């Protein structure tokens, strides 16, 4: 898009800091795992590109606690990542089921594995695709299971700050072109600039 790959800079940001950093103009677009919400659109002023992935929040548990569904976690200690929609989703789930749980807020997702393996928590909750990856990082992955329920439906999309309609259109059409290229089998190996 810029005619020079050196004009793009990629940065990392924690889930707690990514939206404030985008609002502050520290970067122009946020691409990783941003759930489209009405609050983020209207109160925080973000614009979203097309939904690129539908995620659902899941729960990863130690098998030795003997549960096969989330409603059986009454009284469990569950690791949740701060600054995410996951905090609200897990609280809503337990409120609706009339069960109780103790949330353990964990800032760094790298600490999720340690909290689960050391028994600090009985379970962790996060986007299901993230839990699949976390499970493979455990010392004994077969000692853990992702429960079948999905606590949410999370439409994930690129986010930008409001007020720049042309930038939003560039984001929208870049996503659309990528999806169309995939459908037509266009890759970097067979694409020609003609």
JSON list of C-alpha atoms in Angstrom, two decimals:
[
{"chain": "A", "resi": 1, "resn": "UNK", "atom": "CA", "xyz": [0.00, 0.00, 0.00]},
{"chain": "A", "resi": 2, "resn": "UNK", "atom": "CA", "xyz": [2.81, 2.43, 0.82]},
{"chain": "A", "resi": 3, "resn": "UNK", "atom": "CA", "xyz": [5.06, 1.21, -1.98]},
{"chain": "A", "resi": 4, "resn": "UNK", "atom": "CA", "xyz": [7.84, 0.52, 0.50]},
{"chain": "A", "resi": 5, "resn": "UNK", "atom": "CA", "xyz": [7.78, -2.28, 3.11]},
{"chain": "A", "resi": 6, "resn": "UNK", "atom": "CA", "xyz": [10.10, -0.19, 5.32]},
{"chain": "A", "resi": 7, "resn": "UNK", "atom": "CA", "xyz": [7.31, 2.37, 5.84]},
{"chain": "A", "resi": 8, "resn": "UNK", "atom": "CA", "xyz": [5.38, -0.09, 8.04]},
{"chain": "A", "resi": 9, "resn": "UNK", "atom": "CA", "xyz": [6.29, -0.59, 11.67]},
{"chain": "A", "resi": 10, "resn": "UNK", "atom": "CA", "xyz": [4.80, -3.46, 13.68]},
{"chain": "A", "resi": 11, "resn": "UNK", "atom": "CA", "xyz": [4.53, -3.11, 17.46]},
{"chain": "A", "resi": 12, "resn": "UNK", "atom": "CA", "xyz": [3.32, -5.20, 20.38]},
{"chain": "A", "resi": 13, "resn": "UNK", "atom": "CA", "xyz": [0.87, -4.07, 23.02]},
{"chain": "A", "resi": 14, "resn": "UNK", "atom": "CA", "xyz": [-0.71, -5.88, 25.96]},
{"chain": "A", "resi": 15, "resn": "UNK", "atom": "CA", "xyz": [-4.48, -6.42, 26.02]},
{"chain": "A", "resi": 16, "resn": "UNK", "atom": "CA", "xyz": [-4.69, -3.88, 28.83]},
{"chain": "A", "resi": 17, "resn": "UNK", "atom": "CA", "xyz": [-2.82, -1.18, 26.89]},
{"chain": "A", "resi": 18, "resn": "UNK", "atom": "CA", "xyz": [-3.75, -1.78, 23.25]},
{"chain": "A", "resi": 19, "resn": "UNK", "atom": "CA", "xyz": [-7.00, 0.21, 23.14]},
{"chain": "A", "resi": 20, "resn": "UNK", "atom": "CA", "xyz": [-5.65, 3.19, 25.14]},
{"chain": "A", "resi": 21, "resn": "UNK", "atom": "CA", "xyz": [-2.55, 3.15, 22.90]},
{"chain": "A", "resi": 22, "resn": "UNK", "atom": "CA", "xyz": [-4.71, 3.18, 19.77]},
{"chain": "A", "resi": 23, "resn": "UNK", "atom": "CA", "xyz": [-6.79, 6.04, 21.20]},
{"chain": "A", "resi": 24, "resn": "UNK", "atom": "CA", "xyz": [-3.61, 7.96, 21.97]},
{"chain": "A", "resi": 25, "resn": "UNK", "atom": "CA", "xyz": [-2.38, 7.57, 18.39]},
{"chain": "A", "resi": 26, "resn": "UNK", "atom": "CA", "xyz": [0.58, 5.36, 19.25]},
{"chain": "A", "resi": 27, "resn": "UNK", "atom": "CA", "xyz": [-0.33, 3.25, 16.23]},
{"chain": "A", "resi": 28, "resn": "UNK", "atom": "CA", "xyz": [-2.77, 3.50, 13.33]},
{"chain": "A", "resi": 29, "resn": "UNK", "atom": "CA", "xyz": [-4.47, 0.11, 13.35]},
{"chain": "A", "resi": 30, "resn": "UNK", "atom": "CA", "xyz": [-4.97, -2.67, 15.86]},
{"chain": "A", "resi": 31, "resn": "UNK", "atom": "CA", "xyz": [-5.15, -6.09, 14.27]},
{"chain": "A", "resi": 32, "resn": "UNK", "atom": "CA", "xyz": [-4.95, -8.66, 17.05]},
{"chain": "A", "resi": 33, "resn": "UNK", "atom": "CA", "xyz": [-8.00, -10.14, 18.69]},
{"chain": "A", "resi": 34, "resn": "UNK", "atom": "CA", "xyz": [-10.14, -7.03, 19.11]},
{"chain": "A", "resi": 35, "resn": "UNK", "atom": "CA", "xyz": [-13.75, -7.82, 19.90]},
{"chain": "A", "resi": 36, "resn": "UNK", "atom": "CA", "xyz": [-16.24, -5.50, 18.24]},
{"chain": "A", "resi": 37, "resn": "UNK", "atom": "CA", "xyz": [-18.50, -4.04, 20.93]},
{"chain": "A", "resi": 38, "resn": "UNK", "atom": "CA", "xyz": [-21.02, -1.22, 20.96]},
{"chain": "A", "resi": 39, "resn": "UNK", "atom": "CA", "xyz": [-19.15, 0.43, 23.85]},
{"chain": "A", "resi": 40, "resn": "UNK", "atom": "CA", "xyz": [-15.91, 0.45, 21.92]},
{"chain": "A", "resi": 41, "resn": "UNK", "atom": "CA", "xyz": [-17.66, 1.89, 18.86]},
{"chain": "A", "resi": 42, "resn": "UNK", "atom": "CA", "xyz": [-19.82, 4.57, 20.47]},
{"chain": "A", "resi": 43, "resn": "UNK", "atom": "CA", "xyz": [-18.26, 5.45, 23.83]},
{"chain": "A", "resi": 44, "resn": "UNK", "atom": "CA", "xyz": [-14.61, 4.99, 22.90]},
{"chain": "A", "resi": 45, "resn": "UNK", "atom": "CA", "xyz": [-14.98, 6.12, 19.29]},
{"chain": "A", "resi": 46, "resn": "UNK", "atom": "CA", "xyz": [-13.32, 3.21, 17.50]},
{"chain": "A", "resi": 47, "resn": "UNK", "atom": "CA", "xyz": [-14.21, 2.16, 13.98]},
{"chain": "A", "resi": 48, "resn": "UNK", "atom": "CA", "xyz": [-13.98, -1.49, 13.00]},
{"chain": "A", "resi": 49, "resn": "UNK", "atom": "CA", "xyz": [-13.16, -3.13, 9.72]},
{"chain": "A", "resi": 50, "resn": "UNK", "atom": "CA", "xyz": [-14.87, -6.32, 8.58]},
{"chain": "A", "resi": 51, "resn": "UNK", "atom": "CA", "xyz": [-15.11, -9.18, 11.04]},
{"chain": "A", "resi": 52, "resn": "UNK", "atom": "CA", "xyz": [-12.26, -11.53, 10.19]},
{"chain": "A", "resi": 53, "resn": "UNK", "atom": "CA", "xyz": [-12.85, -14.24, 12.77]},
{"chain": "A", "resi": 54, "resn": "UNK", "atom": "CA", "xyz": [-15.62, -15.33, 15.12]},
{"chain": "A", "resi": 55, "resn": "UNK", "atom": "CA", "xyz": [-14.14, -16.50, 18.37]},
{"chain": "A", "resi": 56, "resn": "UNK", "atom": "CA", "xyz": [-15.77, -17.92, 21.47]},
{"chain": "A", "resi": 57, "resn": "UNK", "atom": "CA", "xyz": [-14.50, -17.84, 25.02]},
{"chain": "A", "resi": 58, "resn": "UNK", "atom": "CA", "xyz": [-13.76, -21.23, 26.52]},
{"chain": "A", "resi": 59, "resn": "UNK", "atom": "CA", "xyz": [-12.45, -22.74, 29.72]},
{"chain": "A", "resi": 60, "resn": "UNK", "atom": "CA", "xyz": [-9.38, -24.96, 30.09]},
{"chain": "A", "resi": 61, "resn": "UNK", "atom": "CA", "xyz": [-9.38, -27.15, 33.21]},
{"chain": "A", "resi": 62, "resn": "UNK", "atom": "CA", "xyz": [-7.25, -29.73, 34.92]},
{"chain": "A", "resi": 63, "resn": "UNK", "atom": "CA", "xyz": [-8.84, -33.15, 34.35]},
{"chain": "A", "resi": 64, "resn": "UNK", "atom": "CA", "xyz": [-8.22, -34.16, 37.94]},
{"chain": "A", "resi": 65, "resn": "UNK", "atom": "CA", "xyz": [-10.91, -31.77, 39.23]},
{"chain": "A", "resi": 66, "resn": "UNK", "atom": "CA", "xyz": [-13.42, -34.07, 37.53]},
{"chain": "A", "resi": 67, "resn": "UNK", "atom": "CA", "xyz": [-15.65, -31.69, 35.58]},
{"chain": "A", "resi": 68, "resn": "UNK", "atom": "CA", "xyz": [-16.96, -32.18, 32.06]},
{"chain": "A", "resi": 69, "resn": "UNK", "atom": "CA", "xyz": [-18.97, -28.97, 31.66]},
{"chain": "A", "resi": 70, "resn": "UNK", "atom": "CA", "xyz": [-18.63, -25.40, 32.85]},
{"chain": "A", "resi": 71, "resn": "UNK", "atom": "CA", "xyz": [-21.67, -25.47, 35.16]},
{"chain": "A", "resi": 72, "resn": "UNK", "atom": "CA", "xyz": [-19.84, -28.06, 37.29]},
{"chain": "A", "resi": 73, "resn": "UNK", "atom": "CA", "xyz": [-17.16, -25.49, 38.18]},
{"chain": "A", "resi": 74, "resn": "UNK", "atom": "CA", "xyz": [-19.18, -24.18, 41.15]},
{"chain": "A", "resi": 75, "resn": "UNK", "atom": "CA", "xyz": [-16.68, -22.78, 43.65]},
{"chain": "A", "resi": 76, "resn": "UNK", "atom": "CA", "xyz": [-13.71, -23.04, 41.27]},
{"chain": "A", "resi": 77, "resn": "UNK", "atom": "CA", "xyz": [-10.82, -20.62, 41.08]},
{"chain": "A", "resi": 78, "resn": "UNK", "atom": "CA", "xyz": [-10.50, -19.37, 37.50]},
{"chain": "A", "resi": 79, "resn": "UNK", "atom": "CA", "xyz": [-7.70, -17.35, 35.93]},
{"chain": "A", "resi": 80, "resn": "UNK", "atom": "CA", "xyz": [-8.93, -14.45, 33.80]},
{"chain": "A", "resi": 81, "resn": "UNK", "atom": "CA", "xyz": [-6.97, -11.89, 31.84]},
{"chain": "A", "resi": 82, "resn": "UNK", "atom": "CA", "xyz": [-7.49, -8.33, 32.97]},
{"chain": "A", "resi": 83, "resn": "UNK", "atom": "CA", "xyz": [-8.64, -5.69, 30.52]},
{"chain": "A", "resi": 84, "resn": "UNK", "atom": "CA", "xyz": [-10.55, -8.09, 28.27]},
{"chain": "A", "resi": 85, "resn": "UNK", "atom": "CA", "xyz": [-14.17, -8.87, 27.53]},
{"chain": "A", "resi": 86, "resn": "UNK", "atom": "CA", "xyz": [-13.41, -12.25, 29.08]},
{"chain": "A", "resi": 87, "resn": "UNK", "atom": "CA", "xyz": [-13.69, -10.82, 32.59]},
{"chain": "A", "resi": 88, "resn": "UNK", "atom": "CA", "xyz": [-17.30, -9.83, 31.96]},
{"chain": "A", "resi": 89, "resn": "UNK", "atom": "CA", "xyz": [-18.17, -13.00, 30.05]},
{"chain": "A", "resi": 90, "resn": "UNK", "atom": "CA", "xyz": [-17.09, -15.37, 32.82]},
{"chain": "A", "resi": 91, "resn": "UNK", "atom": "CA", "xyz": [-18.85, -13.30, 35.49]},
{"chain": "A", "resi": 92, "resn": "UNK", "atom": "CA", "xyz": [-22.04, -13.25, 33.37]},
{"chain": "A", "resi": 93, "resn": "UNK", "atom": "CA", "xyz": [-21.86, -17.01, 32.85]},
{"chain": "A", "resi": 94, "resn": "UNK", "atom": "CA", "xyz": [-21.66, -17.74, 36.58]},
{"chain": "A", "resi": 95, "resn": "UNK", "atom": "CA", "xyz": [-24.34, -15.19, 37.41]},
{"chain": "A", "resi": 96, "resn": "UNK", "atom": "CA", "xyz": [-26.72, -16.78, 34.87]},
{"chain": "A", "resi": 97, "resn": "UNK", "atom": "CA", "xyz": [-26.05, -20.30, 36.13]},
{"chain": "A", "resi": 98, "resn": "UNK", "atom": "CA", "xyz": [-26.39, -19.31, 39.78]},
{"chain": "A", "resi": 99, "resn": "UNK", "atom": "CA", "xyz": [-22.95, -20.76, 40.52]},
{"chain": "A", "resi": 100, "resn": "UNK", "atom": "CA", "xyz": [-20.01, -19.12, 42.25]},
{"chain": "A", "resi": 101, "resn": "UNK", "atom": "CA", "xyz": [-16.38, -18.81, 41.26]},
{"chain": "A", "resi": 102, "resn": "UNK", "atom": "CA", "xyz": [-13.30, -16.95, 42.42]},
{"chain": "A", "resi": 103, "resn": "UNK", "atom": "CA", "xyz": [-11.62, -14.94, 39.67]},
{"chain": "A", "resi": 104, "resn": "UNK", "atom": "CA", "xyz": [-7.83, -14.64, 39.75]},
{"chain": "A", "resi": 105, "resn": "UNK", "atom": "CA", "xyz": [-6.80, -11.72, 37.57]},
{"chain": "A", "resi": 106, "resn": "UNK", "atom": "CA", "xyz": [-3.67, -12.44, 35.57]},
{"chain": "A", "resi": 107, "resn": "UNK", "atom": "CA", "xyz": [-2.12, -9.60, 33.58]},
{"chain": "A", "resi": 108, "resn": "UNK", "atom": "CA", "xyz": [0.41, -11.57, 31.55]},
{"chain": "A", "resi": 109, "resn": "UNK", "atom": "CA", "xyz": [-1.03, -14.51, 29.63]},
{"chain": "A", "resi": 110, "resn": "UNK", "atom": "CA", "xyz": [2.35, -16.19, 29.94]},
{"chain": "A", "resi": 111, "resn": "UNK", "atom": "CA", "xyz": [1.51, -16.66, 33.63]},
{"chain": "A", "resi": 112, "resn": "UNK", "atom": "CA", "xyz": [-1.68, -18.59, 32.81]},
{"chain": "A", "resi": 113, "resn": "UNK", "atom": "CA", "xyz": [0.21, -21.83, 32.28]},
{"chain": "A", "resi": 114, "resn": "UNK", "atom": "CA", "xyz": [2.11, -21.52, 35.53]},
{"chain": "A", "resi": 115, "resn": "UNK", "atom": "CA", "xyz": [-1.05, -20.70, 37.48]},
{"chain": "A", "resi": 116, "resn": "UNK", "atom": "CA", "xyz": [-2.78, -23.79, 36.08]},
{"chain": "A", "resi": 117, "resn": "UNK", "atom": "CA", "xyz": [0.17, -26.16, 36.48]},
{"chain": "A", "resi": 118, "resn": "UNK", "atom": "CA", "xyz": [0.93, -25.09, 40.05]},
{"chain": "A", "resi": 119, "resn": "UNK", "atom": "CA", "xyz": [-2.71, -25.35, 41.14]},
{"chain": "A", "resi": 120, "resn": "UNK", "atom": "CA", "xyz": [-3.06, -21.63, 41.83]},
{"chain": "A", "resi": 121, "resn": "UNK", "atom": "CA", "xyz": [-6.21, -21.87, 39.68]},
{"chain": "A", "resi": 122, "resn": "UNK", "atom": "CA", "xyz": [-8.50, -24.77, 38.78]},
{"chain": "A", "resi": 123, "resn": "UNK", "atom": "CA", "xyz": [-9.09, -23.40, 35.29]},
{"chain": "A", "resi": 124, "resn": "UNK", "atom": "CA", "xyz": [-8.28, -20.55, 32.95]},
{"chain": "A", "resi": 125, "resn": "UNK", "atom": "CA", "xyz": [-10.61, -18.77, 30.57]},
{"chain": "A", "resi": 126, "resn": "UNK", "atom": "CA", "xyz": [-9.72, -17.06, 27.34]},
{"chain": "A", "resi": 127, "resn": "UNK", "atom": "CA", "xyz": [-10.58, -17.18, 23.64]},
{"chain": "A", "resi": 128, "resn": "UNK", "atom": "CA", "xyz": [-10.83, -20.85, 22.65]},
{"chain": "A", "resi": 129, "resn": "UNK", "atom": "CA", "xyz": [-8.17, -20.60, 19.94]},
{"chain": "A", "resi": 130, "resn": "UNK", "atom": "CA", "xyz": [-5.77, -19.16, 22.54]},
{"chain": "A", "resi": 131, "resn": "UNK", "atom": "CA", "xyz": [-6.59, -22.02, 24.91]},
{"chain": "A", "resi": 132, "resn": "UNK", "atom": "CA", "xyz": [-5.70, -24.58, 22.25]},
{"chain": "A", "resi": 133, "resn": "UNK", "atom": "CA", "xyz": [-2.26, -23.00, 22.05]},
{"chain": "A", "resi": 134, "resn": "UNK", "atom": "CA", "xyz": [-1.94, -22.76, 25.84]},
{"chain": "A", "resi": 135, "resn": "UNK", "atom": "CA", "xyz": [-2.80, -26.44, 26.22]},
{"chain": "A", "resi": 136, "resn": "UNK", "atom": "CA", "xyz": [0.07, -27.45, 23.92]},
{"chain": "A", "resi": 137, "resn": "UNK", "atom": "CA", "xyz": [2.48, -25.44, 26.09]},
{"chain": "A", "resi": 138, "resn": "UNK", "atom": "CA", "xyz": [1.60, -27.36, 29.26]},
{"chain": "A", "resi": 139, "resn": "UNK", "atom": "CA", "xyz": [4.13, -29.94, 30.49]},
{"chain": "A", "resi": 140, "resn": "UNK", "atom": "CA", "xyz": [1.44, -32.66, 30.39]},
{"chain": "A", "resi": 141, "resn": "UNK", "atom": "CA", "xyz": [-1.23, -31.46, 27.91]},
{"chain": "A", "resi": 142, "resn": "UNK", "atom": "CA", "xyz": [-3.24, -34.68, 28.27]},
{"chain": "A", "resi": 143, "resn": "UNK", "atom": "CA", "xyz": [-3.89, -33.81, 31.94]},
{"chain": "A", "resi": 144, "resn": "UNK", "atom": "CA", "xyz": [-6.05, -30.86, 30.79]},
{"chain": "A", "resi": 145, "resn": "UNK", "atom": "CA", "xyz": [-9.21, -30.44, 28.74]},
{"chain": "A", "resi": 146, "resn": "UNK", "atom": "CA", "xyz": [-11.05, -27.56, 27.09]},
{"chain": "A", "resi": 147, "resn": "UNK", "atom": "CA", "xyz": [-14.68, -27.72, 28.17]},
{"chain": "A", "resi": 148, "resn": "UNK", "atom": "CA", "xyz": [-17.27, -27.85, 25.36]},
{"chain": "A", "resi": 149, "resn": "UNK", "atom": "CA", "xyz": [-19.19, -24.65, 26.20]},
{"chain": "A", "resi": 150, "resn": "UNK", "atom": "CA", "xyz": [-18.46, -21.32, 24.54]},
{"chain": "A", "resi": 151, "resn": "UNK", "atom": "CA", "xyz": [-19.27, -18.44, 26.86]},
{"chain": "A", "resi": 152, "resn": "UNK", "atom": "CA", "xyz": [-19.41, -15.83, 24.14]},
{"chain": "A", "resi": 153, "resn": "UNK", "atom": "CA", "xyz": [-19.52, -15.06, 20.46]},
{"chain": "A", "resi": 154, "resn": "UNK", "atom": "CA", "xyz": [-16.70, -12.64, 19.80]},
{"chain": "A", "resi": 155, "resn": "UNK", "atom": "CA", "xyz": [-16.56, -10.96, 16.39]},
{"chain": "A", "resi": 156, "resn": "UNK", "atom": "CA", "xyz": [-12.90, -9.98, 15.93]},
{"chain": "A", "resi": 157, "resn": "UNK", "atom": "CA", "xyz": [-11.99, -7.17, 13.54]},
{"chain": "A", "resi": 158, "resn": "UNK", "atom": "CA", "xyz": [-9.28, -4.60, 12.85]},
{"chain": "A", "resi": 159, "resn": "UNK", "atom": "CA", "xyz": [-9.81, -1.41, 14.88]},
{"chain": "A", "resi": 160, "resn": "UNK", "atom": "CA", "xyz": [-8.87, 2.18, 14.11]},
{"chain": "A", "resi": 161, "resn": "UNK", "atom": "CA", "xyz": [-9.62, 5.47, 15.82]},
{"chain": "A", "resi": 162, "resn": "UNK", "atom": "CA", "xyz": [-12.69, 7.34, 14.63]},
{"chain": "A", "resi": 163, "resn": "UNK", "atom": "CA", "xyz": [-12.59, 10.31, 12.30]},
{"chain": "A", "resi": 164, "resn": "UNK", "atom": "CA", "xyz": [-10.55, 9.00, 9.39]},
{"chain": "A", "resi": 165, "resn": "UNK", "atom": "CA", "xyz": [-13.04, 7.56, 6.92]},
{"chain": "A", "resi": 166, "resn": "UNK", "atom": "CA", "xyz": [-10.46, 7.17, 4.13]},
{"chain": "A", "resi": 167, "resn": "UNK", "atom": "CA", "xyz": [-8.21, 5.06, 6.40]},
{"chain": "A", "resi": 168, "resn": "UNK", "atom": "CA", "xyz": [-11.23, 2.95, 7.37]},
{"chain": "A", "resi": 169, "resn": "UNK", "atom": "CA", "xyz": [-12.00, 2.34, 3.69]},
{"chain": "A", "resi": 170, "resn": "UNK", "atom": "CA", "xyz": [-8.38, 1.29, 3.07]},
{"chain": "A", "resi": 171, "resn": "UNK", "atom": "CA", "xyz": [-8.63, -1.16, 5.96]},
{"chain": "A", "resi": 172, "resn": "UNK", "atom": "CA", "xyz": [-12.00, -2.47, 4.75]},
{"chain": "A", "resi": 173, "resn": "UNK", "atom": "CA", "xyz": [-10.90, -3.00, 1.18]},
{"chain": "A", "resi": 174, "resn": "UNK", "atom": "CA", "xyz": [-7.57, -4.54, 2.21]},
{"chain": "A", "resi": 175, "resn": "UNK", "atom": "CA", "xyz": [-9.46, -7.15, 4.25]},
{"chain": "A", "resi": 176, "resn": "UNK", "atom": "CA", "xyz": [-11.97, -7.68, 1.43]},
{"chain": "A", "resi": 177, "resn": "UNK", "atom": "CA", "xyz": [-9.18, -8.07, -1.15]},
{"chain": "A", "resi": 178, "resn": "UNK", "atom": "CA", "xyz": [-7.40, -10.60, 1.08]},
{"chain": "A", "resi": 179, "resn": "UNK", "atom": "CA", "xyz": [-10.58, -12.66, 1.43]},
{"chain": "A", "resi": 180, "resn": "UNK", "atom": "CA", "xyz": [-11.20, -12.52, -2.33]},
{"chain": "A", "resi": 181, "resn": "UNK", "atom": "CA", "xyz": [-7.59, -13.46, -3.09]},
{"chain": "A", "resi": 182, "resn": "UNK", "atom": "CA", "xyz": [-7.96, -16.52, -0.85]},
{"chain": "A", "resi": 183, "resn": "UNK", "atom": "CA", "xyz": [-11.17, -17.51, -2.63]},
{"chain": "A", "resi": 184, "resn": "UNK", "atom": "CA", "xyz": [-9.49, -17.20, -6.02]},
{"chain": "A", "resi": 185, "resn": "UNK", "atom": "CA", "xyz": [-6.30, -18.98, -4.91]},
{"chain": "A", "resi": 186, "resn": "UNK", "atom": "CA", "xyz": [-4.08, -15.91, -5.35]},
{"chain": "A", "resi": 187, "resn": "UNK", "atom": "CA", "xyz": [-0.90, -16.10, -3.28]},
{"chain": "A", "resi": 188, "resn": "UNK", "atom": "CA", "xyz": [2.41, -14.26, -3.14]},
{"chain": "A", "resi": 189, "resn": "UNK", "atom": "CA", "xyz": [3.85, -17.06, -5.30]},
{"chain": "A", "resi": 190, "resn": "UNK", "atom": "CA", "xyz": [1.38, -16.75, -8.19]},
{"chain": "A", "resi": 191, "resn": "UNK", "atom": "CA", "xyz": [0.48, -13.05, -8.06]},
{"chain": "A", "resi": 192, "resn": "UNK", "atom": "CA", "xyz": [1.80, -10.75, -10.76]},
{"chain": "A", "resi": 193, "resn": "UNK", "atom": "CA", "xyz": [1.67, -6.96, -10.79]},
{"chain": "A", "resi": 194, "resn": "UNK", "atom": "CA", "xyz": [0.30, -6.48, -14.27]}
]
